Structures are given as structure tokens and as C-alpha cells.
mmCIF file of C-alpha atoms and ligand atoms in Angstrom:
data_model
loop_
_atom_site.group_PDB
_atom_site.id
_atom_site.type_symbol
_atom_site.label_atom_id
_atom_site.label_comp_id
_atom_site.label_asym_id
_atom_site.label_seq_id
_atom_site.Cartn_x
_atom_site.Cartn_y
_atom_site.Cartn_z
ATOM 1 C CA MET T 15 -14.908 28.605 -100.645
ATOM 2 C CA ILE T 16 -12.571 26.488 -98.213
ATOM 3 C CA GLU T 17 -10.778 23.730 -99.751
ATOM 4 C CA VAL T 18 -9.911 20.862 -97.490
ATOM 5 C CA SER T 19 -7.274 18.463 -99.116
ATOM 6 C CA PHE T 20 -7.694 14.762 -98.927
ATOM 7 C CA GLU T 21 -4.352 14.656 -96.607
ATOM 8 C CA THR T 22 -5.921 17.123 -94.252
ATOM 9 C CA MET T 23 -9.200 15.165 -93.952
ATOM 10 C CA LEU T 24 -7.413 12.018 -93.100
ATOM 11 C CA THR T 25 -5.212 13.645 -90.262
ATOM 12 C CA ARG T 26 -8.319 15.079 -88.647
ATOM 13 C CA PRO T 27 -10.544 12.187 -87.322
ATOM 14 C CA ALA T 28 -14.231 12.879 -88.437
ATOM 15 C CA PRO T 29 -16.673 13.692 -85.441
ATOM 16 C CA SER T 30 -18.585 10.638 -85.786
ATOM 17 C CA GLU T 31 -15.217 8.464 -85.755
ATOM 18 C CA THR T 32 -14.977 9.000 -81.861
ATOM 19 C CA ASP T 33 -18.654 9.510 -81.212
ATOM 20 C CA PHE T 34 -20.196 6.111 -80.831
ATOM 21 C CA THR T 35 -23.401 7.434 -79.309
ATOM 22 C CA ARG T 36 -25.391 7.879 -82.662
ATOM 23 C CA LEU T 37 -25.144 5.998 -85.868
ATOM 24 C CA PRO T 38 -23.019 8.119 -88.306
ATOM 25 C CA ASP T 39 -23.746 8.792 -91.789
ATOM 26 C CA PRO T 40 -20.600 7.549 -93.583
ATOM 27 C CA GLY T 41 -20.761 10.396 -96.265
ATOM 28 C CA PRO T 42 -20.580 9.989 -99.911
ATOM 29 C CA GLU T 43 -16.810 9.719 -100.130
ATOM 30 C CA VAL T 44 -16.932 6.430 -98.104
ATOM 31 C CA PHE T 45 -17.749 3.285 -100.023
ATOM 32 C CA THR T 46 -20.742 1.339 -98.371
ATOM 33 C CA ALA T 47 -22.172 -1.866 -99.967
ATOM 34 C CA PRO T 48 -25.540 -1.070 -101.411
ATOM 35 C CA LEU T 49 -27.628 -3.245 -99.077
ATOM 36 C CA GLN T 50 -31.243 -2.554 -99.274
ATOM 37 C CA ARG T 51 -32.798 -2.082 -95.863
ATOM 38 C CA PRO T 52 -35.794 -4.150 -95.126
ATOM 39 C CA ALA T 53 -39.052 -2.427 -94.474
ATOM 40 C CA HIS T 54 -39.421 -4.030 -91.062
ATOM 41 C CA VAL T 55 -36.094 -3.044 -89.623
ATOM 42 C CA GLY T 56 -35.195 0.549 -88.391
ATOM 43 C CA GLU T 57 -31.929 2.462 -88.897
ATOM 44 C CA ASP T 58 -30.179 0.427 -86.491
ATOM 45 C CA TRP T 59 -30.984 -2.638 -88.759
ATOM 46 C CA LEU T 60 -32.204 -4.493 -85.736
ATOM 47 C CA GLU T 61 -35.177 -7.012 -86.172
ATOM 48 C CA PRO T 62 -38.082 -5.941 -83.965
ATOM 49 C CA ALA T 63 -37.745 -9.185 -82.096
ATOM 50 C CA GLN T 64 -36.045 -12.621 -82.073
ATOM 51 C CA ARG T 65 -37.829 -15.059 -84.332
ATOM 52 C CA GLN T 66 -40.088 -17.673 -83.063
ATOM 53 C CA TYR T 67 -38.310 -21.103 -83.777
ATOM 54 C CA THR T 68 -40.243 -24.153 -84.602
ATOM 55 C CA ALA T 69 -39.613 -27.506 -82.690
ATOM 56 C CA GLU T 70 -37.677 -28.634 -85.625
ATOM 57 C CA GLU T 71 -35.472 -25.486 -85.598
ATOM 58 C CA HIS T 72 -34.802 -26.078 -81.918
ATOM 59 C CA ALA T 73 -33.951 -29.677 -82.768
ATOM 60 C CA ILE T 74 -31.543 -28.439 -85.229
ATOM 61 C CA TRP T 75 -29.566 -26.324 -82.699
ATOM 62 C CA ASP T 76 -29.744 -29.230 -80.163
ATOM 63 C CA GLU T 77 -27.976 -31.393 -82.813
ATOM 64 C CA LEU T 78 -25.481 -28.961 -83.792
ATOM 65 C CA TYR T 79 -24.614 -28.278 -80.014
ATOM 66 C CA ALA T 80 -24.221 -32.157 -79.509
ATOM 67 C CA ARG T 81 -22.044 -32.752 -82.455
ATOM 68 C CA GLN T 82 -19.746 -29.834 -81.362
ATOM 69 C CA MET T 83 -19.539 -31.172 -77.843
ATOM 70 C CA GLN T 84 -18.011 -34.188 -79.320
ATOM 71 C CA VAL T 85 -15.016 -32.183 -80.708
ATOM 72 C CA LEU T 86 -14.641 -29.226 -78.622
ATOM 73 C CA PRO T 87 -12.845 -30.577 -75.369
ATOM 74 C CA GLY T 88 -9.087 -30.544 -75.804
ATOM 75 C CA ARG T 89 -9.341 -28.191 -78.911
ATOM 76 C CA ALA T 90 -11.558 -25.211 -77.917
ATOM 77 C CA ALA T 91 -9.794 -22.334 -75.841
ATOM 78 C CA SER T 92 -10.347 -22.722 -72.194
ATOM 79 C CA ALA T 93 -11.994 -19.197 -72.171
ATOM 80 C CA PHE T 94 -14.626 -20.511 -74.802
ATOM 81 C CA MET T 95 -15.380 -23.530 -72.771
ATOM 82 C CA ALA T 96 -15.942 -21.595 -69.648
ATOM 83 C CA GLY T 97 -18.293 -19.008 -71.615
ATOM 84 C CA LEU T 98 -20.387 -22.071 -72.734
ATOM 85 C CA GLU T 99 -20.748 -23.238 -69.317
ATOM 86 C CA ARG T 100 -21.333 -19.832 -67.808
ATOM 87 C CA LEU T 101 -24.316 -19.033 -70.335
ATOM 88 C CA ASP T 102 -25.275 -22.592 -70.280
ATOM 89 C CA LEU T 103 -25.923 -22.431 -74.085
ATOM 90 C CA GLY T 104 -26.688 -26.466 -73.981
ATOM 91 C CA ARG T 105 -29.934 -25.852 -71.886
ATOM 92 C CA GLY T 106 -31.934 -26.936 -75.046
ATOM 93 C CA GLY T 107 -33.011 -25.071 -78.011
ATOM 94 C CA VAL T 108 -32.074 -21.998 -79.605
ATOM 95 C CA PRO T 109 -31.084 -19.534 -76.541
ATOM 96 C CA ASP T 110 -33.539 -16.829 -76.015
ATOM 97 C CA PHE T 111 -31.468 -13.492 -76.668
ATOM 98 C CA ALA T 112 -33.118 -11.557 -74.026
ATOM 99 C CA ARG T 113 -32.084 -13.988 -71.206
ATOM 100 C CA LEU T 114 -28.674 -14.506 -72.720
ATOM 101 C CA SER T 115 -28.314 -10.571 -72.865
ATOM 102 C CA GLU T 116 -29.443 -10.259 -69.179
ATOM 103 C CA GLU T 117 -26.662 -12.926 -68.068
ATOM 104 C CA LEU T 118 -23.879 -11.575 -70.533
ATOM 105 C CA SER T 119 -24.524 -7.972 -69.408
ATOM 106 C CA GLY T 120 -23.844 -9.104 -65.828
ATOM 107 C CA LEU T 121 -20.449 -10.453 -66.839
ATOM 108 C CA THR T 122 -19.045 -7.857 -69.476
ATOM 109 C CA GLY T 123 -21.816 -5.580 -70.290
ATOM 110 C CA TRP T 124 -22.420 -6.962 -73.711
ATOM 111 C CA SER T 125 -25.910 -7.877 -75.298
ATOM 112 C CA VAL T 126 -26.953 -9.924 -78.036
ATOM 113 C CA VAL T 127 -29.356 -8.449 -80.593
ATOM 114 C CA PRO T 128 -31.045 -9.771 -83.617
ATOM 115 C CA VAL T 129 -30.375 -8.770 -87.113
ATOM 116 C CA PRO T 130 -31.337 -9.904 -90.733
ATOM 117 C CA MET T 131 -28.676 -11.829 -92.680
ATOM 118 C CA LEU T 132 -26.370 -9.031 -93.705
ATOM 119 C CA ILE T 133 -26.054 -5.294 -92.319
ATOM 120 C CA PRO T 134 -23.996 -2.582 -93.615
ATOM 121 C CA ASP T 135 -20.288 -2.309 -92.186
ATOM 122 C CA HIS T 136 -20.680 1.017 -90.435
ATOM 123 C CA VAL T 137 -23.766 -0.462 -88.482
ATOM 124 C CA PHE T 138 -22.179 -3.612 -87.746
ATOM 125 C CA PHE T 139 -19.174 -1.401 -86.133
ATOM 126 C CA TRP T 140 -21.612 0.717 -84.173
ATOM 127 C CA HIS T 141 -23.071 -2.116 -82.599
ATOM 128 C CA LEU T 142 -19.987 -3.622 -81.522
ATOM 129 C CA ALA T 143 -18.426 -0.159 -80.414
ATOM 130 C CA ASN T 144 -21.676 -0.314 -78.039
ATOM 131 C CA ARG T 145 -21.076 -3.933 -76.818
ATOM 132 C CA ARG T 146 -24.012 -5.164 -78.773
ATOM 133 C CA PHE T 147 -23.345 -8.212 -80.751
ATOM 134 C CA PRO T 148 -25.497 -8.515 -83.848
ATOM 135 C CA ALA T 149 -26.646 -12.090 -84.409
ATOM 136 C CA GLY T 150 -28.359 -13.764 -87.265
ATOM 137 C CA ASN T 151 -31.789 -14.418 -86.439
ATOM 138 C CA PHE T 152 -32.382 -17.473 -88.614
ATOM 139 C CA ILE T 153 -31.186 -20.939 -88.340
ATOM 140 C CA ARG T 154 -29.779 -23.361 -90.955
ATOM 141 C CA THR T 155 -31.900 -26.242 -92.367
ATOM 142 C CA ARG T 156 -31.044 -29.839 -92.702
ATOM 143 C CA GLU T 157 -30.197 -29.331 -96.113
ATOM 144 C CA THR T 158 -27.516 -27.013 -95.063
ATOM 145 C CA PHE T 159 -26.484 -28.580 -91.871
ATOM 146 C CA ASP T 160 -22.952 -29.044 -92.679
ATOM 147 C CA TYR T 161 -21.999 -26.047 -94.442
ATOM 148 C CA ILE T 162 -23.693 -22.448 -94.832
ATOM 149 C CA GLN T 163 -22.099 -19.380 -95.920
ATOM 150 C CA GLU T 164 -24.152 -16.792 -94.301
ATOM 151 C CA PRO T 165 -23.865 -16.605 -90.312
ATOM 152 C CA ASP T 166 -26.872 -18.103 -88.830
ATOM 153 C CA VAL T 167 -27.858 -18.095 -85.132
ATOM 154 C CA PHE T 168 -25.924 -21.131 -84.339
ATOM 155 C CA HIS T 169 -22.618 -19.601 -85.752
ATOM 156 C CA ASP T 170 -23.219 -16.315 -84.167
ATOM 157 C CA VAL T 171 -24.357 -17.452 -80.687
ATOM 158 C CA PHE T 172 -22.697 -20.811 -80.243
ATOM 159 C CA GLY T 173 -19.656 -19.506 -82.089
ATOM 160 C CA HIS T 174 -18.956 -15.894 -81.088
ATOM 161 C CA VAL T 175 -21.158 -15.299 -77.668
ATOM 162 C CA PRO T 176 -19.118 -17.688 -75.308
ATOM 163 C CA MET T 177 -15.909 -15.659 -75.905
ATOM 164 C CA LEU T 178 -17.812 -12.360 -74.887
ATOM 165 C CA THR T 179 -17.700 -13.683 -71.365
ATOM 166 C CA ASP T 180 -14.062 -13.121 -71.265
ATOM 167 C CA PRO T 181 -13.606 -9.507 -69.959
ATOM 168 C CA VAL T 182 -10.250 -8.973 -72.222
ATOM 169 C CA PHE T 183 -11.800 -10.472 -75.203
ATOM 170 C CA ALA T 184 -14.940 -8.547 -74.926
ATOM 171 C CA GLY T 185 -13.066 -5.432 -74.606
ATOM 172 C CA TYR T 186 -11.106 -6.477 -77.898
ATOM 173 C CA MET T 187 -14.315 -6.783 -79.707
ATOM 174 C CA GLN T 188 -15.665 -3.376 -78.707
ATOM 175 C CA GLU T 189 -12.306 -1.711 -79.651
ATOM 176 C CA TYR T 190 -12.642 -3.467 -83.015
ATOM 177 C CA GLY T 191 -15.854 -1.854 -83.482
ATOM 178 C CA ARG T 192 -14.504 1.410 -82.518
ATOM 179 C CA ALA T 193 -11.799 1.232 -85.087
ATOM 180 C CA GLY T 194 -14.111 0.460 -87.913
ATOM 181 C CA TRP T 195 -15.255 3.871 -88.934
ATOM 182 C CA LYS T 196 -11.651 4.675 -89.436
ATOM 183 C CA ALA T 197 -10.923 2.080 -91.709
ATOM 184 C CA MET T 198 -13.846 2.922 -93.825
ATOM 185 C CA ARG T 199 -12.539 6.539 -94.209
ATOM 186 C CA TYR T 200 -9.226 5.252 -95.238
ATOM 187 C CA ASN T 201 -10.618 2.696 -97.602
ATOM 188 C CA ARG T 202 -8.968 -0.052 -95.496
ATOM 189 C CA LEU T 203 -11.792 -2.078 -94.832
ATOM 190 C CA LYS T 204 -10.236 -5.249 -96.458
ATOM 191 C CA SER T 205 -7.261 -4.842 -94.005
ATOM 192 C CA LEU T 206 -9.253 -4.484 -91.074
ATOM 193 C CA GLY T 207 -11.633 -7.266 -92.081
ATOM 194 C CA ALA T 208 -8.457 -9.629 -92.389
ATOM 195 C CA LEU T 209 -7.950 -8.926 -88.650
ATOM 196 C CA TYR T 210 -11.307 -9.936 -87.749
ATOM 197 C CA TRP T 211 -10.994 -12.954 -89.973
ATOM 198 C CA TYR T 212 -7.711 -14.415 -88.504
ATOM 199 C CA THR T 213 -8.641 -13.492 -84.834
ATOM 200 C CA VAL T 214 -12.390 -13.342 -84.048
ATOM 201 C CA GLU T 215 -13.366 -15.840 -86.698
ATOM 202 C CA PHE T 216 -10.050 -18.108 -87.177
ATOM 203 C CA GLY T 217 -7.967 -17.364 -84.269
ATOM 204 C CA LEU T 218 -5.875 -20.013 -82.480
ATOM 205 C CA ILE T 219 -4.199 -19.610 -78.841
ATOM 206 C CA LEU T 220 -1.304 -21.431 -77.421
ATOM 207 C CA GLU T 221 -2.217 -22.516 -73.912
ATOM 208 C CA PRO T 222 -0.162 -24.359 -71.492
ATOM 209 C CA GLN T 223 -1.782 -27.743 -72.440
ATOM 210 C CA GLY T 224 -1.427 -26.956 -76.165
ATOM 211 C CA LEU T 225 -2.793 -25.275 -79.183
ATOM 212 C CA ARG T 226 -6.498 -24.227 -79.129
ATOM 213 C CA ALA T 227 -8.912 -22.494 -81.167
ATOM 214 C CA TYR T 228 -11.140 -19.433 -79.902
ATOM 215 C CA GLY T 229 -12.270 -18.251 -83.556
ATOM 216 C CA ALA T 230 -16.177 -18.775 -84.044
ATOM 217 C CA GLY T 231 -15.470 -19.727 -87.592
ATOM 218 C CA ILE T 232 -13.622 -22.669 -86.260
ATOM 219 C CA LEU T 233 -15.580 -23.597 -83.368
ATOM 220 C CA SER T 234 -19.072 -23.537 -85.066
ATOM 221 C CA GLY T 235 -18.136 -26.520 -87.288
ATOM 222 C CA PRO T 236 -16.767 -29.941 -86.585
ATOM 223 C CA THR T 237 -14.376 -30.257 -89.381
ATOM 224 C CA GLU T 238 -12.410 -27.054 -88.870
ATOM 225 C CA THR T 239 -12.251 -27.505 -85.219
ATOM 226 C CA VAL T 240 -10.115 -30.663 -85.684
ATOM 227 C CA PHE T 241 -8.350 -29.381 -88.771
ATOM 228 C CA SER T 242 -7.325 -25.811 -87.391
ATOM 229 C CA VAL T 243 -5.351 -27.318 -84.392
ATOM 230 C CA GLU T 244 -4.412 -31.096 -85.469
ATOM 231 C CA ALA T 245 -4.015 -31.021 -89.332
ATOM 232 C CA GLN T 246 -0.662 -31.162 -91.270
ATOM 233 C CA SER T 247 -1.871 -28.837 -94.146
ATOM 234 C CA PRO T 248 -2.174 -25.402 -92.748
ATOM 235 C CA ASN T 249 0.354 -22.970 -91.744
ATOM 236 C CA ARG T 250 0.446 -21.977 -88.066
ATOM 237 C CA ILE T 251 2.116 -18.658 -87.453
ATOM 238 C CA MET T 252 2.328 -16.326 -84.360
ATOM 239 C CA LEU T 253 0.240 -13.283 -84.734
ATOM 240 C CA ASN T 254 1.650 -10.161 -86.160
ATOM 241 C CA VAL T 255 -1.057 -7.482 -86.725
ATOM 242 C CA ASP T 256 0.684 -5.711 -89.501
ATOM 243 C CA ARG T 257 1.434 -8.897 -91.252
ATOM 244 C CA VAL T 258 -2.159 -10.099 -90.871
ATOM 245 C CA MET T 259 -3.827 -6.973 -91.978
ATOM 246 C CA ARG T 260 -1.822 -7.672 -95.370
ATOM 247 C CA THR T 261 -2.936 -11.289 -95.713
ATOM 248 C CA ASP T 262 -5.642 -12.493 -97.932
ATOM 249 C CA TYR T 263 -7.996 -15.053 -96.918
ATOM 250 C CA VAL T 264 -10.595 -17.717 -98.347
ATOM 251 C CA ILE T 265 -13.988 -17.499 -97.178
ATOM 252 C CA ASP T 266 -15.539 -20.848 -98.494
ATOM 253 C CA ASP T 267 -12.930 -23.492 -97.395
ATOM 254 C CA LEU T 268 -10.866 -24.644 -94.660
ATOM 255 C CA GLN T 269 -8.105 -22.069 -94.114
ATOM 256 C CA PRO T 270 -4.570 -22.597 -95.361
ATOM 257 C CA ILE T 271 -3.136 -20.546 -92.513
ATOM 258 C CA TYR T 272 -3.886 -19.638 -88.860
ATOM 259 C CA PHE T 273 -2.582 -17.034 -86.640
ATOM 260 C CA VAL T 274 -1.748 -17.688 -83.151
ATOM 261 C CA ILE T 275 -1.664 -15.518 -80.056
ATOM 262 C CA GLU T 276 -0.330 -16.266 -76.513
ATOM 263 C CA ASN T 277 -2.953 -14.637 -74.631
ATOM 264 C CA PHE T 278 -5.875 -12.191 -75.151
ATOM 265 C CA GLY T 279 -4.200 -9.501 -73.271
ATOM 266 C CA GLU T 280 -1.457 -9.374 -75.954
ATOM 267 C CA LEU T 281 -4.067 -9.117 -78.745
ATOM 268 C CA TYR T 282 -5.798 -6.416 -77.084
ATOM 269 C CA HIS T 283 -2.569 -4.336 -76.704
ATOM 270 C CA ASP T 284 -1.286 -5.022 -80.031
ATOM 271 C CA THR T 285 -4.213 -3.660 -81.731
ATOM 272 C CA VAL T 286 -5.550 -0.962 -79.286
ATOM 273 C CA ASP T 287 -1.902 0.624 -78.980
ATOM 274 C CA ARG T 288 -1.389 0.583 -82.736
ATOM 275 C CA ASP T 289 -1.278 3.703 -84.554
ATOM 276 C CA PHE T 290 -3.823 2.588 -87.381
ATOM 277 C CA ASP T 291 -3.599 6.082 -89.239
ATOM 278 C CA ARG T 292 -0.019 5.434 -89.709
ATOM 279 C CA LEU T 293 -0.624 1.694 -90.647
ATOM 280 C CA TYR T 294 -3.527 2.599 -93.281
ATOM 281 C CA ARG T 295 -1.035 5.102 -94.792
ATOM 282 C CA ALA T 296 1.551 2.459 -95.361
ATOM 283 C CA LEU T 297 -1.132 -0.220 -96.535
ATOM 284 C CA SER T 298 -1.965 -0.719 -100.018
ATOM 285 C CA PRO T 299 -5.739 -1.106 -100.883
ATOM 286 C CA GLY T 300 -5.167 -4.841 -101.901
ATOM 287 C CA PHE T 301 -3.544 -7.725 -99.990
ATOM 288 C CA THR T 302 0.082 -8.035 -100.337
ATOM 289 C CA TYR T 303 0.411 -11.745 -99.162
ATOM 290 C CA ALA T 304 -1.415 -14.859 -100.504
ATOM 291 C CA ASN T 305 -3.399 -16.819 -97.945
ATOM 292 C CA SER T 306 -0.927 -19.602 -97.845
ATOM 293 C CA ALA T 307 2.456 -17.688 -97.809
ATOM 294 C CA VAL T 308 4.951 -17.927 -95.473
ATOM 295 C CA ILE T 309 7.210 -14.902 -95.314
ATOM 296 C CA ASP T 310 10.591 -14.063 -94.005
ATOM 297 C CA VAL T 311 9.359 -12.147 -90.889
ATOM 298 C CA ASP T 312 7.128 -15.198 -89.728
ATOM 299 C CA ASP T 313 7.491 -16.680 -86.443
ATOM 300 C CA VAL T 314 6.427 -20.118 -87.768
ATOM 301 C CA LEU T 315 4.976 -22.777 -85.221
ATOM 302 C CA HIS T 316 4.012 -25.164 -88.095
ATOM 303 C CA ARG T 317 4.845 -25.007 -91.657
ATOM 304 C CA GLY T 318 1.766 -26.727 -93.547
ATOM 305 C CA THR T 319 1.988 -29.153 -96.308
ATOM 306 C CA GLN T 320 -1.066 -27.330 -97.881
ATOM 307 C CA GLU T 321 -1.942 -31.023 -98.963
ATOM 308 C CA TYR T 322 -5.446 -30.442 -98.504
ATOM 309 C CA ALA T 323 -5.689 -27.089 -100.748
ATOM 310 C CA LEU T 324 -3.291 -28.949 -103.224
ATOM 311 C CA ARG T 325 -5.677 -31.991 -103.764
ATOM 312 C CA GLY T 326 -8.501 -29.529 -104.543
ATOM 313 C CA GLY T 327 -9.940 -28.341 -101.176
ATOM 314 C CA ARG T 328 -13.763 -28.472 -100.538
ATOM 315 C CA GLY T 329 -15.863 -30.330 -103.175
ATOM 316 C CA SER T 330 -12.902 -32.377 -104.253
ATOM 317 C CA GLY T 331 -13.151 -35.082 -101.927
ATOM 318 C CA ALA T 332 -9.562 -34.234 -100.282
ATOM 319 C CA LYS T 333 -9.135 -35.348 -96.863
ATOM 320 C CA PRO T 334 -8.770 -32.299 -94.365
ATOM 321 C CA VAL T 335 -5.461 -33.519 -93.206
HETATM 322 FE FE1 LIG K 407 -18.731 -14.733 -87.296
#
């Protein structure tokens, strides 16, 4: 019997970690969330087709779109605004994924595919690694118009897809998908998740005209669009990948901290050129830094007052100042 030590296992990449053509079986030693696959979806977890939306659901999209357009100019990254325009996401109603995919694939080779609410991590990574963006098929209701925790089609398509028209950012998203299986093997999914959180979902960029948001979690809601770039409460720190991957985050409120990049090329190289094997060996399984901490090595752009969080945050009536 040949014994393979854990160390040897980690120094040798698993075959599935570099072969992105087929969906891997993560194996028993890798933790995967116990999600029950609905009967109507295949192994790829794709819905057979995009949903048919009612007139009311299309109207909800239009209202959400109009509300965002009130706050985005001067606050959203220019790459995001250019993507919105190129894909004409405001042509009325929930966009048709097939048409959107055709337009997007002509620009950066990405497509948009419909998925149920939650899909397993390794399947999510596999889609990204193949330039497929999994988008929630459902849309929020009027009761949940202002805040939903699960990503719906408005968050996924309006928030994420415009950035996929930017060739460098589109490349970053693919590399993120390619990096996923390694993080799972090292049991460092939380760290890689923090990188996604603080870039793809809540990232800021310093443009010549000022600070702008490019993260989908910010740009799919009006309050955080303003809060992220203008409020005094949150810290704004220049992005450092090692630091970000050690930083906790909040999932159900405005962020106490944002990380800022200077351009997407830098974000791409800072992550793709990094030796993640080495990094994962040095990282502890949990987070080192609290989500509002400012630490010695930080290049601080704005040290926040944290007033919003100190007054109680969401549900307390605290103003997002
Ligand atoms: Fe998202």
C-alpha cells in the first residue's frame, strides 16, 4: 500500500485543479456545502431555461434600473457605466440571457447562464473558469424591493454583467474561477471568498475624477452606492491581497471597510502572479482581522468614523453617513 502524506498531496496539484473542461468530483476530503440538487437541474446545476417573467416582474426590473440610474453617474466606475451602455441593459424588462450572452461573447467571450438560488462552490468556480457567469433566475418582489440576501437576477445581471465587458476584469473573473479548486483543497475557501467579496462585490477604484465603485454588491443598491464612495463611516484602504484574504466581512449590512484599486490590470496581476500555495500554507483557517480594523501595513485613503456601525447599523435607524 502506498501512503501519501497530506504534505505531498498539497504540493502536487490534483488533476482536476488544472483541467477545467470537466466538472470535478471534489472528493471526500474536501468540504462542500450539503446542497440538495433540485430534480430539474443537471450536474452543472443549470436551469433548463431562463424563467418567463410576468409583466409585474419586468416592471420591477425597470424600477430598480431607473432607481440605480439616479445614483450611479459620478459614483460607478467608468468601466461599469460603459458596460451598461454597450449591453443596453435598460432596453426594458429583465434582459434575455441568450441575447445578452451573444453580445457579451462577442466582446470578451463570456456568457450568462441561469441557475437556481444557490449552487455548490466547485460548480460556481467551474462556470467562471469557463467564462460562464451563473445568474439567479428569479427576481425580488415588491416586499423585498430594497433588500434581499440571496442574489436575484437584478443583482447578478445589472450588478455583475457590465464589468464582464471589460477585457481585463473579465480575465480576472476567469482566473478567480480557476483558483477556486485549489482553495477548496487547502480548506481556505473563506480567504478566497474574502477576495471576491472585497473586489467583485464591494470593490472601489481610484479614477482620475475620484473614487468610484465597481463591485456588484454596491452597484445593485442605491444606499451603498452613495455610502461606499461618500460616507465618513467606512475605512477605505488600498488593496493588498494578503491583507484582504485575512479580513472578515459582513454579509447583511453596509461594509465597514472598502478596498481600493488603481486599475484592473494591477488587480489581475496581484492575484494571478501570486503563489497561492504558499499563501494558503501561511494563512490560518479563520480570519485574522476584524472587518473594521485598520492595521499597521495599511495604505489608508480614508480612516472611517464607523459612526453608522456604532449607532447600530441596519435596523437601528442609523443614518448611512
Ligand atoms: Fe454577487
